[in-house]
Coordinates of C-alpha atoms in Angstrom, one line a residue:
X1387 CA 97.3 93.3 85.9
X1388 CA 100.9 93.2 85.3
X1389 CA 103.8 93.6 87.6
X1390 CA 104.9 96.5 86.9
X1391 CA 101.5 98.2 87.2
X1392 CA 101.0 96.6 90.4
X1393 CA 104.3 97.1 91.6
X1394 CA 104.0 100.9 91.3
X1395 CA 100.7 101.1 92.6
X1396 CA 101.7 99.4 95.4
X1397 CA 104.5 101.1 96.1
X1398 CA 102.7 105.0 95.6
X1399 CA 100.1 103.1 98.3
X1400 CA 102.2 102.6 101.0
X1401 CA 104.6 105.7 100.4
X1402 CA 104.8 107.3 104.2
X1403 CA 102.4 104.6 105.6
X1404 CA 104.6 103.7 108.9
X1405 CA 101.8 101.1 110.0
X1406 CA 100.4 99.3 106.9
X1407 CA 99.2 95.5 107.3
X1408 CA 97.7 92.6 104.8
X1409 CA 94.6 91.8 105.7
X1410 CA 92.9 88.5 104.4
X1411 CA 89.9 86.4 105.5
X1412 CA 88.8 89.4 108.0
X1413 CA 92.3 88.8 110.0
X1414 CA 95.0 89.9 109.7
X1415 CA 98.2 87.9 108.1
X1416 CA 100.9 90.3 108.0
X1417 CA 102.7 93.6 109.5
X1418 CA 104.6 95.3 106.8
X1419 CA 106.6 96.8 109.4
X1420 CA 108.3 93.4 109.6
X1421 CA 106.9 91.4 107.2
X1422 CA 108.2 91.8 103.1
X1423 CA 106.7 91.7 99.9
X1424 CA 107.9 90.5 96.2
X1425 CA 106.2 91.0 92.8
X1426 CA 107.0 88.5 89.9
X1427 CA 105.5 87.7 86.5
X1428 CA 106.5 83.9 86.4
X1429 CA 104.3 81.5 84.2
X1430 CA 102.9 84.9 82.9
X1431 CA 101.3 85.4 85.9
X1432 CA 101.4 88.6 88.2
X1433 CA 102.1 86.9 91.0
X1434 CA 102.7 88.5 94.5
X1435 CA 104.4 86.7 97.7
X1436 CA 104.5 87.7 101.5
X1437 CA 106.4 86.2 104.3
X1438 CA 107.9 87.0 107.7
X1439 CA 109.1 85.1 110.3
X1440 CA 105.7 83.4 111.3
X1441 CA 104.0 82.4 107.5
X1442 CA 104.2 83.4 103.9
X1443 CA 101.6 83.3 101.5
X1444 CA 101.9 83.4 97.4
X1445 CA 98.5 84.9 95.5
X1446 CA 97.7 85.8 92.0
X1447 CA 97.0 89.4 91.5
X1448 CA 94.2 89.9 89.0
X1449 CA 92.9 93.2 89.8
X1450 CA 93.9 96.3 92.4
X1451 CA 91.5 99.1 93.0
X1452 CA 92.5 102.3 96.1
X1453 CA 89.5 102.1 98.3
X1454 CA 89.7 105.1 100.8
X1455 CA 92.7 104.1 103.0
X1456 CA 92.7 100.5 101.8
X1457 CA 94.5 98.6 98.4
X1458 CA 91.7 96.0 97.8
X1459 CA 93.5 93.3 95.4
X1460 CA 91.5 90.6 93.9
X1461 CA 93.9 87.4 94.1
X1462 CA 93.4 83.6 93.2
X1463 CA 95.2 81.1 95.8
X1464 CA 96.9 78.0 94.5
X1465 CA 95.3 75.9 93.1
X1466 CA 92.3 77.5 93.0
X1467 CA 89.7 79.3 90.3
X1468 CA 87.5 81.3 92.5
X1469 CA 88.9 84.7 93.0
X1470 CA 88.8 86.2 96.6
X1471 CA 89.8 89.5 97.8
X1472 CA 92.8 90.4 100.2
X1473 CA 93.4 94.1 101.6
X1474 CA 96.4 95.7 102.2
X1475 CA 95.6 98.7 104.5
X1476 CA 97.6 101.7 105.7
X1477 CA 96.7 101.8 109.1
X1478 CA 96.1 98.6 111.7
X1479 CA 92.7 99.8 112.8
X1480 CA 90.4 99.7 110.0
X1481 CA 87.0 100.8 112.1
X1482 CA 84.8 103.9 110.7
X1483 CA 85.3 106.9 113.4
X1484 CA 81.9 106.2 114.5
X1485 CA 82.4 102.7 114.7
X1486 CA 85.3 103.8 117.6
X1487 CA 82.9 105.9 119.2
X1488 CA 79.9 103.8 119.3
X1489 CA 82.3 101.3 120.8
X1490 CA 83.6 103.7 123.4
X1491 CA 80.3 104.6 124.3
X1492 CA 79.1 101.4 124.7
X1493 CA 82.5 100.6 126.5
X1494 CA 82.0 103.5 129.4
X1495 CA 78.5 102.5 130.2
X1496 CA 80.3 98.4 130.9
X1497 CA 83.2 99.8 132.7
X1498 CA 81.4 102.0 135.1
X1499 CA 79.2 99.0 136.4
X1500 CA 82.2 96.6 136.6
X1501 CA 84.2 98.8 138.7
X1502 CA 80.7 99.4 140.8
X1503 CA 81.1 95.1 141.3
X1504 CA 84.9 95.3 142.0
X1505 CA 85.1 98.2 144.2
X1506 CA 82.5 98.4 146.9
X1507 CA 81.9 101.4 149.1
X1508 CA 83.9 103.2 146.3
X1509 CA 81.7 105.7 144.3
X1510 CA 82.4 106.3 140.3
X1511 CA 82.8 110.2 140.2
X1512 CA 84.2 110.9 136.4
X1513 CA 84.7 109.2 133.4
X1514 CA 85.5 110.3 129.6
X1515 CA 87.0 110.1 126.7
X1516 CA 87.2 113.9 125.9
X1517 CA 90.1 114.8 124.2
X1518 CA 92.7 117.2 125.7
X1519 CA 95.4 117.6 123.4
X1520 CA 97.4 119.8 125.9
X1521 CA 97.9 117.2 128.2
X1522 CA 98.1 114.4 125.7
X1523 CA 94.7 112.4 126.4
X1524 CA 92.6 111.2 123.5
X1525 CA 89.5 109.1 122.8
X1526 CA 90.6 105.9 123.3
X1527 CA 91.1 105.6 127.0
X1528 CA 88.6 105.9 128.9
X1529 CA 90.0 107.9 131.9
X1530 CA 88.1 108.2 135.6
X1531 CA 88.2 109.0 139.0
X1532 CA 86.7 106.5 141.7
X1533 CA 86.8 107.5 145.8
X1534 CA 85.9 106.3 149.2
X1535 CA 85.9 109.1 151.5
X1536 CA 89.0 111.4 151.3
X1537 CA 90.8 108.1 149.3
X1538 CA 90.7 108.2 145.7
X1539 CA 92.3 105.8 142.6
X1540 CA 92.8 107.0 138.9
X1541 CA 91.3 104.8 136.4
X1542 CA 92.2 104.3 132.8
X1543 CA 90.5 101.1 130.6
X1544 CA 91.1 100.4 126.6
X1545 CA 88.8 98.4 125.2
X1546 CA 88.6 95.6 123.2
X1547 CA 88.1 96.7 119.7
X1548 CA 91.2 99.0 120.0
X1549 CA 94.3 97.6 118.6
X1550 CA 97.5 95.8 120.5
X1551 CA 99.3 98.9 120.0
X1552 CA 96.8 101.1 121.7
X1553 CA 96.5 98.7 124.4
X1554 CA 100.2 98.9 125.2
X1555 CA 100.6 102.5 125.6
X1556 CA 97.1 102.4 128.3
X1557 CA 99.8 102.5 130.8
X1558 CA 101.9 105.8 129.9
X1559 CA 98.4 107.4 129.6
X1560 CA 97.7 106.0 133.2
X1561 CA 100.6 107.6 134.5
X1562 CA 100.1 111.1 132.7
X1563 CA 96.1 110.4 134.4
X1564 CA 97.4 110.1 137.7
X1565 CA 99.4 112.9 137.7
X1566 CA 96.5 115.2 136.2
X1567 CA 94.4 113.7 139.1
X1568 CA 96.7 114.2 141.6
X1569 CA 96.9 118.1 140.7
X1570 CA 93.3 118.8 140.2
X1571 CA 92.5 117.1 143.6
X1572 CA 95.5 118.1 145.8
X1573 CA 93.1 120.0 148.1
X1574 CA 90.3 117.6 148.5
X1575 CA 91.9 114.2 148.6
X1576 CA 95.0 111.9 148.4
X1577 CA 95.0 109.8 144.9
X1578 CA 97.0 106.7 145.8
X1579 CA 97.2 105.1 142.6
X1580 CA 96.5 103.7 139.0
X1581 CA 93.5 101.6 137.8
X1582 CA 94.8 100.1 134.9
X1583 CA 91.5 98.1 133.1
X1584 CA 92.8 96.0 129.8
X1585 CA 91.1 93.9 127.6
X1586 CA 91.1 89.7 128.6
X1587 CA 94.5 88.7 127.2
X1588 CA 96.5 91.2 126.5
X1589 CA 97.9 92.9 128.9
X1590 CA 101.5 91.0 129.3
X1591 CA 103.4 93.7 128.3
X1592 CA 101.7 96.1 130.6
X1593 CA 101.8 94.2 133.3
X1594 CA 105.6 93.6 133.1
X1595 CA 106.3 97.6 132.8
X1596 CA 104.3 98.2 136.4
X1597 CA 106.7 95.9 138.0
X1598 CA 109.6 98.2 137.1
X1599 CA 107.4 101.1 138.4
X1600 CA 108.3 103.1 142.1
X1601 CA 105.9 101.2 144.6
X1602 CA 106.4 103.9 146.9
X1603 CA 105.2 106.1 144.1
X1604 CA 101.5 104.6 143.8
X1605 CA 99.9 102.1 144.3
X1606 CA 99.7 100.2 141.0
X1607 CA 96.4 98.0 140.6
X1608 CA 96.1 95.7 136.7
X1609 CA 92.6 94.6 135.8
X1610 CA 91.7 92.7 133.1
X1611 CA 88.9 92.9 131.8
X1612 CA 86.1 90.5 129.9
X1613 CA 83.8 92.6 127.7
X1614 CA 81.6 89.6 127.3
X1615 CA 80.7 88.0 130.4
X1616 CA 81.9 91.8 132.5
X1617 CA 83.9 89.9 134.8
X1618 CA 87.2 92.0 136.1
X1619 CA 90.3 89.9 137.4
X1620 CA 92.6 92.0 139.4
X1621 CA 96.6 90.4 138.1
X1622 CA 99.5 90.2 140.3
X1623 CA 102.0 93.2 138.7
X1624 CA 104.9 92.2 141.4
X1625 CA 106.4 89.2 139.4
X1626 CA 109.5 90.1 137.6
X1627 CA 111.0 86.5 137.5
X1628 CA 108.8 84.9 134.5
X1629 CA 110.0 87.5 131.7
X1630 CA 109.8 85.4 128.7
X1631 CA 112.7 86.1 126.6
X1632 CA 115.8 84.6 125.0
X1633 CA 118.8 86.0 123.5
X1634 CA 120.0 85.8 120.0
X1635 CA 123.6 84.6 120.0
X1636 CA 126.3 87.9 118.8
X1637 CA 127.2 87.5 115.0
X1638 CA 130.9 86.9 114.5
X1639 CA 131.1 89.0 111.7
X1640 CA 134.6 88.3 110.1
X1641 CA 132.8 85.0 109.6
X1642 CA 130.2 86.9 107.6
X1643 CA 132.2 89.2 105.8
X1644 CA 134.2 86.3 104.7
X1645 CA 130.8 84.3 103.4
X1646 CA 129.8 87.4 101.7
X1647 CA 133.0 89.0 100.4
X1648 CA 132.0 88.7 96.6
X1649 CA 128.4 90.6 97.1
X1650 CA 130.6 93.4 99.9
X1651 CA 132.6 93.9 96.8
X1652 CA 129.9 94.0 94.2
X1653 CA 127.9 97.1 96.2
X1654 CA 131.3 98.5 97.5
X1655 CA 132.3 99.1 93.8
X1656 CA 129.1 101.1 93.3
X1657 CA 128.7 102.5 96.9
X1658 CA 132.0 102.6 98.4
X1659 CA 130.7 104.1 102.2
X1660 CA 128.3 101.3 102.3
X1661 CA 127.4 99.7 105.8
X1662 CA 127.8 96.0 105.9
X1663 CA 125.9 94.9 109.1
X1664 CA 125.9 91.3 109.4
X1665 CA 122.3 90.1 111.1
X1666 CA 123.6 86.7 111.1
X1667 CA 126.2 84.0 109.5
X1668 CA 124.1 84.0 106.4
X1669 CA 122.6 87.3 106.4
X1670 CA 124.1 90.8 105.7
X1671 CA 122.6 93.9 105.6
X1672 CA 123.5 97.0 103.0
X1673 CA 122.6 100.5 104.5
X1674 CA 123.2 103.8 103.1
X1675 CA 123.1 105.7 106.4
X1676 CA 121.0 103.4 108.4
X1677 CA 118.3 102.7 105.2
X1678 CA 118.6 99.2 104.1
X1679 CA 118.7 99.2 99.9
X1680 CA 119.6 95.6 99.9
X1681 CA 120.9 92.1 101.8
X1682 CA 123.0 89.3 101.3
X1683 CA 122.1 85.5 102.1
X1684 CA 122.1 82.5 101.7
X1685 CA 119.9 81.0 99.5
X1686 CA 119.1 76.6 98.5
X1687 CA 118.7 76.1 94.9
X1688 CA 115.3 74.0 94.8
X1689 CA 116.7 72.0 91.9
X1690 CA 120.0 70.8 93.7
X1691 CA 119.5 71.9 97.0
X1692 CA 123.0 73.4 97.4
X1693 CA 123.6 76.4 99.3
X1694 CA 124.1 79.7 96.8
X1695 CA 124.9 83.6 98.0
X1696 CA 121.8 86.2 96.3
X1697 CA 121.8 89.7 96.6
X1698 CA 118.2 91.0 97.2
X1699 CA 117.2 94.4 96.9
X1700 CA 114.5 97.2 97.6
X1701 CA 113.4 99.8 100.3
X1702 CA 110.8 99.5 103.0
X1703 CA 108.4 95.8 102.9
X1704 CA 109.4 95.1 98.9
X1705 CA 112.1 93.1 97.9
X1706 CA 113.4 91.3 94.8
X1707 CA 116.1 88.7 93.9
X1708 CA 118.8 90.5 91.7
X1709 CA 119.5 88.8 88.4
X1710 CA 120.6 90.0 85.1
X1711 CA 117.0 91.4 84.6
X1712 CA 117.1 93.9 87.0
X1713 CA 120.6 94.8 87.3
X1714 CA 120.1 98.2 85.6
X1715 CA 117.3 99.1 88.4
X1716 CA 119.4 97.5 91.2
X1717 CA 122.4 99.8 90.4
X1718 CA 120.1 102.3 89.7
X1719 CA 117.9 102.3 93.1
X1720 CA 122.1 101.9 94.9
X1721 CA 122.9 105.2 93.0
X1722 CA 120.2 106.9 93.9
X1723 CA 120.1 105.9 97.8
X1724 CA 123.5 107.6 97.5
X1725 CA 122.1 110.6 95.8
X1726 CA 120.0 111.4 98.2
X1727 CA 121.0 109.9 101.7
X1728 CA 123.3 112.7 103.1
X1729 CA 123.3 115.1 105.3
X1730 CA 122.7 117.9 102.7
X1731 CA 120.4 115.7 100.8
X1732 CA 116.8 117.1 99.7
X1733 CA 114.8 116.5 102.5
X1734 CA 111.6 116.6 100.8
X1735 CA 112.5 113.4 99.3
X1736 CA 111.1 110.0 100.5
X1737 CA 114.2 108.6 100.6
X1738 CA 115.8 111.1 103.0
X1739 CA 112.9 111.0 105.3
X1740 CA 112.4 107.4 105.6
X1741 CA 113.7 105.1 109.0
X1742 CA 115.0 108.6 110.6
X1743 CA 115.8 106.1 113.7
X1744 CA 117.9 103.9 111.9
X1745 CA 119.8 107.2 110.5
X1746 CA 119.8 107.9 114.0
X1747 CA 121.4 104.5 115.1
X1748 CA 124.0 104.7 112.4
X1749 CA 125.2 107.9 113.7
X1750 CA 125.5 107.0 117.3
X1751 CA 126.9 103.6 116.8
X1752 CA 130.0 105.3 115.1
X1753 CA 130.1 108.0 117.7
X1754 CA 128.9 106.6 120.8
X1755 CA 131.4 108.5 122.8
X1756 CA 129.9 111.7 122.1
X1757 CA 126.7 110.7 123.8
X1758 CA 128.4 109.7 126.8
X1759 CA 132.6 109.8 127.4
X1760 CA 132.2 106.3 129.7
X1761 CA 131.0 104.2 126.8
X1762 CA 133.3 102.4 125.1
X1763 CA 133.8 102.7 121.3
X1764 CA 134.8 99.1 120.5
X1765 CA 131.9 97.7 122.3
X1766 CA 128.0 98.5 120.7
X1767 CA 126.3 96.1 119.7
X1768 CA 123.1 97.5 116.8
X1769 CA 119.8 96.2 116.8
X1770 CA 120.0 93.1 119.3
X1771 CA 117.2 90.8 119.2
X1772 CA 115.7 89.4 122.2
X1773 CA 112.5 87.3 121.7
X1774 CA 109.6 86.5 123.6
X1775 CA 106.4 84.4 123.2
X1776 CA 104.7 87.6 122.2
X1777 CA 107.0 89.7 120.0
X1778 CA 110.3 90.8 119.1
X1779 CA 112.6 93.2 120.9
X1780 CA 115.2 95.1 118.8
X1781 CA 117.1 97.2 121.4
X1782 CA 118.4 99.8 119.6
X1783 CA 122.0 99.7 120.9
X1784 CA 123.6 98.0 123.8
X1785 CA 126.9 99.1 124.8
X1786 CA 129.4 99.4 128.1
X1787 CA 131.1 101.6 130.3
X1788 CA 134.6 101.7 130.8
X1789 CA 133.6 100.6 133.9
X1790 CA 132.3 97.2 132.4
X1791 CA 128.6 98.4 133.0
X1792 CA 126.0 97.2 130.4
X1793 CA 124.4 100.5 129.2
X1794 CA 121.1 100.1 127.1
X1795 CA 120.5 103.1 124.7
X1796 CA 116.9 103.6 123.1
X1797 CA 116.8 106.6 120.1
X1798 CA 114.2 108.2 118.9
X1799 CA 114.7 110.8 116.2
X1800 CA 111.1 111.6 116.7
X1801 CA 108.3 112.8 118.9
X1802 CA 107.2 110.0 121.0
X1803 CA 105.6 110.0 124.5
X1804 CA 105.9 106.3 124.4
X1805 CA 110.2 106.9 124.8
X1806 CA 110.1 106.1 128.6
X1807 CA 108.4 103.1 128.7
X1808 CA 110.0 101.6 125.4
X1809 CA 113.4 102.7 127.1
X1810 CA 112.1 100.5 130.2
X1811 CA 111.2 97.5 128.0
X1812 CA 114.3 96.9 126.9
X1813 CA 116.4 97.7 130.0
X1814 CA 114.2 94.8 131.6
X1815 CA 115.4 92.0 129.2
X1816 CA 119.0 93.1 129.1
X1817 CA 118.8 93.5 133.1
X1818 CA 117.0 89.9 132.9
X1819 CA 119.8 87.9 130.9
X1820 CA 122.4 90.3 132.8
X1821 CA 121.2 88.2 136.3
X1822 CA 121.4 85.3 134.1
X1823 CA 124.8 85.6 133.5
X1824 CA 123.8 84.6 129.4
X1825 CA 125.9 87.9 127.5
X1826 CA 129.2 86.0 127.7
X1827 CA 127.5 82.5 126.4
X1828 CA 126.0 84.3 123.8
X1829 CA 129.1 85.9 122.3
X1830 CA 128.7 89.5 123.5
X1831 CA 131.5 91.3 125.2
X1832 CA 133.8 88.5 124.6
X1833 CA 137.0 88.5 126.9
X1834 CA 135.3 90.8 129.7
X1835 CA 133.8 90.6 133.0
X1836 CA 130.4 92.7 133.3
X1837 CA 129.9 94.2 135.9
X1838 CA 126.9 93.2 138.4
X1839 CA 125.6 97.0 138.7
X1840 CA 122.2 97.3 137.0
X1841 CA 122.1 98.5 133.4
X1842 CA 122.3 101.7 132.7
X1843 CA 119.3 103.4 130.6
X1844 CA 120.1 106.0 128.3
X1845 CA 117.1 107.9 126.4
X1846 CA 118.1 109.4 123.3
X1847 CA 116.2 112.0 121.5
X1848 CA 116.5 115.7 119.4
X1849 CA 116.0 118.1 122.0
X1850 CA 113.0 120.0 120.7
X1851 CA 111.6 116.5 120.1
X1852 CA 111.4 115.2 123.3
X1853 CA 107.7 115.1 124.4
X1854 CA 106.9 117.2 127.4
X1855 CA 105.4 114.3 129.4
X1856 CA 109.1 112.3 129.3
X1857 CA 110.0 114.3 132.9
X1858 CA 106.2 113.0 134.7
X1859 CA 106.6 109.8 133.3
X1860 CA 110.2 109.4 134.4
X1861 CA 109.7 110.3 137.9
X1862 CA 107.5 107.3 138.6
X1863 CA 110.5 104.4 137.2
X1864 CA 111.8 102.3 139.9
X1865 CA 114.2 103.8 141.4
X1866 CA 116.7 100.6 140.7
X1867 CA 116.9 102.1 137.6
X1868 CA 119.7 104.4 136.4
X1869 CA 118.8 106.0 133.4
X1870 CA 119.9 109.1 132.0
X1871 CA 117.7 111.4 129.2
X1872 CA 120.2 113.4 126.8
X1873 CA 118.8 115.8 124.0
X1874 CA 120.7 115.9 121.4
X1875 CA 121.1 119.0 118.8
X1876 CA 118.6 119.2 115.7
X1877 CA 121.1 118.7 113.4
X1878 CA 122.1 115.5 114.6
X1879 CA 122.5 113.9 111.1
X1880 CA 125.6 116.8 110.4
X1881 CA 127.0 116.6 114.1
X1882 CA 126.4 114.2 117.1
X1883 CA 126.0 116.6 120.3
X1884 CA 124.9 116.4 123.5
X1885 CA 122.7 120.1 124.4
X1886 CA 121.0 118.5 127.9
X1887 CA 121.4 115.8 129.9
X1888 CA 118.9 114.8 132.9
X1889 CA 119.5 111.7 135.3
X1890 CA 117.3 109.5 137.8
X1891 CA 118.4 111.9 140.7
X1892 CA 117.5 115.2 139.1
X1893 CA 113.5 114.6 139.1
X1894 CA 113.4 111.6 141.6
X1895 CA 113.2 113.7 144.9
X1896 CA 110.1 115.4 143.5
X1897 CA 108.2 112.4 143.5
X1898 CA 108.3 111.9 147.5
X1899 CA 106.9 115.1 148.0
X1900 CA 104.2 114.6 145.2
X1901 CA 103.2 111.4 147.2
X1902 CA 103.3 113.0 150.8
X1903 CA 100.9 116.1 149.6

């Protein structure tokens, strides 16, 4: 096995893969959506290294073999003769379609006696995992009905083989449930609310969104659930002071552009419209309209240990250190993201279809005004990080009104029935460090006063690609929160425009007389 063979293989593997992981020891170690990859041949070794934020990992590659959806590689660890194998997969869940079914099955049969236990004098009339494409149900939540005379609740449950991811979005199918429910039985019973049944463990995320939702709306009950000893615990969902999450201080980025002014002016004199985004003092970003070919940092040489600037390079989870080897490709790969990246670029090519978000977020950074005239130009900040104990928030621009109002704007250049609820993630943390006053220590806004209103919540999307559920799902937000949804024309990548625009008040009066009938 030699780099180069491996690299390429690798590389045709994971070519439109959006969800790939490295799987080793039966767990998984890393999430090549965040995570990057390097292949070397040093000591005449093929030699391939992964890290992220968390762990990295060095292995010797020996042998790589496509097996179904998986790249099985057959490594040696440090130090170590016996060969053992490590998987990179396309897709999180790795489980056999039957496998998911035989645990769904066995997962109805469970819930259904659990919510027997938890609910008494309730009765159990429907439950399935029947898919209904039309109104955006599949197999993996198990949706049902429970009732006590002319009361009724929704139910939806995920269980525990199905991934984080899955689990996350239970709550946007609850909603869409609810709503069904509410139709079918508007002439038999009142359905007050949600049933939401999670796995033991992971339902923080969820359990943060309900207490954003309208309580008038429904009444909004969080269970988790213990597939091993079937014992349901019903979770307090109206806590909204114990947000874990801290704020990443603003980069000053004349500081950085100063640090890296010999590497700007390296790419510049091959890519002239190059982005520079500084991610931090000792860490810039190259983009050719919003895809990253390559990044600036700071770097210790292990045999001095002084500080150094590199220039590393590549597209999507790969990466390399640019020396005089691999100049030629380097320049080469820069050339080419220039080739192709534009508006009137082929758009059968990889290239052009890859991170359509960030493309997205490139555009409406440098035209924020165009989504909305109150925004002000010299004030949006791109991919802000705010961490928590359990993952990492990028909000995909934050910005202000001219009015001082913090305005929180989530794009999605794509399909995704998920936009609400991702939208309301991040307008929690920014409304959560807003009450704490911490925008202004951190560096952002510097010189003005926010103002104390809420956070505005502005959902970006194509028009003919926002889902059809987006209105339903809307309608149930807390009404505390402003947020606007604007559909922007197709051809968004050759002109930013605004063709619809709907806001809080437009669909919120509905909901009232959805919850009186």
């Amino acid at each position: 096995m030699t780099p180069e063979t491996l690299g390429k293989t690798l590389s045709d593997f994971l070519d439109g893969s959006r969800a790939a992981v490295v799987v080793e020891d039966g767990a998984i170690a890393f999430d090549l959506t965040e995570a990057k990859y390097s292949i070397s041949g040093e000591y005449n070794k093929c030699l391939i290294h992964f890290w992220s934020n968390e762990r990295n990992i060095v292995r010797r590659v020996l042998d790589a073999e496509v097996k179904g959806t998986s790249l099985r590689l057959q490594v040696q660890r440090m130090g170590q003769n016996r060969p053992t194998r490590l998987d990179i997969c396309r897709d999180r869940d790795q489980r056999s379609p039957a496998a998911r079914r035989a645990a769904r099955v066995a997962y109805e049969a469970r819930l259904r006696r659990a919510l027997e236990r938890s609910f008494p004098g309730w009765t159990v009339i429907r439950l399935t995992t029947a898919m209904d494409l039309e109104r955006s149900f599949g197999p993996a939540y198990l949706r049902g009905l429970i009732r006590k005379g002319q009361r009724a609740l929704a139910v939806v449950g995920a269980n525990d083989q199905e991934t984080q991811a899955t689990i996350d979005g239970a709550l946007t199918c609850g909603i869409l449930w609810l709503e069904a429910c509410r139709l079918a039985e508007s002439q038999r019973r009142v359905v007050e609310g949600l049933v939401l049944v999670l796995p033991k463990g992971t339902s923080e995320l969820t359990r943060h969104r309900i207490a954003h939702l309208h309580p008038q709306a429904a009444t909004w009950r969080l269970n988790e659930f213990d597939q091993r000893s079937d014992e349901m615990v019903r979770l307090e969902v109206g806590d909204r002071g114990n947000l874990a999450t801290r704020l990443v201080r603003a980069v000053e980025e004349s500081e950085a552009w100063d640090r890296f002014a010999s590497s700007i002016a390296r790419i510049r004199a091959i890519l002239p419209p190059a982005e520079v985004v500084a991610l931090s003092p000792g860490l810039v970003s190259f983009r050719r309209c919003g895809l990253e070919f390559a990044q600036a940092r700071v770097a210790h040489d292990s045999r001095n240990f002084r500080a150094r600037e590199e220039i590393v390079f590549g597209v999507g989870a790969e990466e390399r250190v640019l020396d005089e080897r691999n100049e030629q490709e380097f320049t080469d790969l820069v050339r080419l993201a220039a080739a192709i990246r534009h508006k009137d670029g082929p758009k059968n090519h990889p290239l052009w279809r890859m991170h359509p978000e960030r493309w997205l977020e490139s555009v409406a950074s440098e035209n924020v005004a165009l989504l909305d005239g109150r925004l002000r130009p010299e004030f949006v900040y791109r991919q802000v990080p705010a961490f928590s104990a359990a993952d990492r928030a990028m909000i995909d621009l934050l910005g202000m009104t001219r009015e001082n109002r913090l305005a929180v704007i989530e794009l999605k250049a794509d399909e995704d029935i998920h936009l609400p609820l991702q939208g309301l993630d991040y307008w929690a943390r920014v409304a959560w460090h807003q009450e704490r006053e911490e925008f202004p220590r951190f560096g952002y806004f510097p010189n003005q006063i926010i103002s104390a209103e809420k956070p505005l919540l502005m959902l970006v999307a194509p028009a003919l690609h926002v889902h059809p559920a987006t209105d339903t799902i809307l309608r149930y937000l807390s009404p505390e929160i402003e947020w606007e949804l604007l559909g922007i024309d197709e051809h968004w990548r050759e002109r930013l425009r605004v063709v619809f625009r709907k806001r809080a008040g437009d669909l919120r009066s509905e909901i009232s007389d959805r919850r009186s009938a």
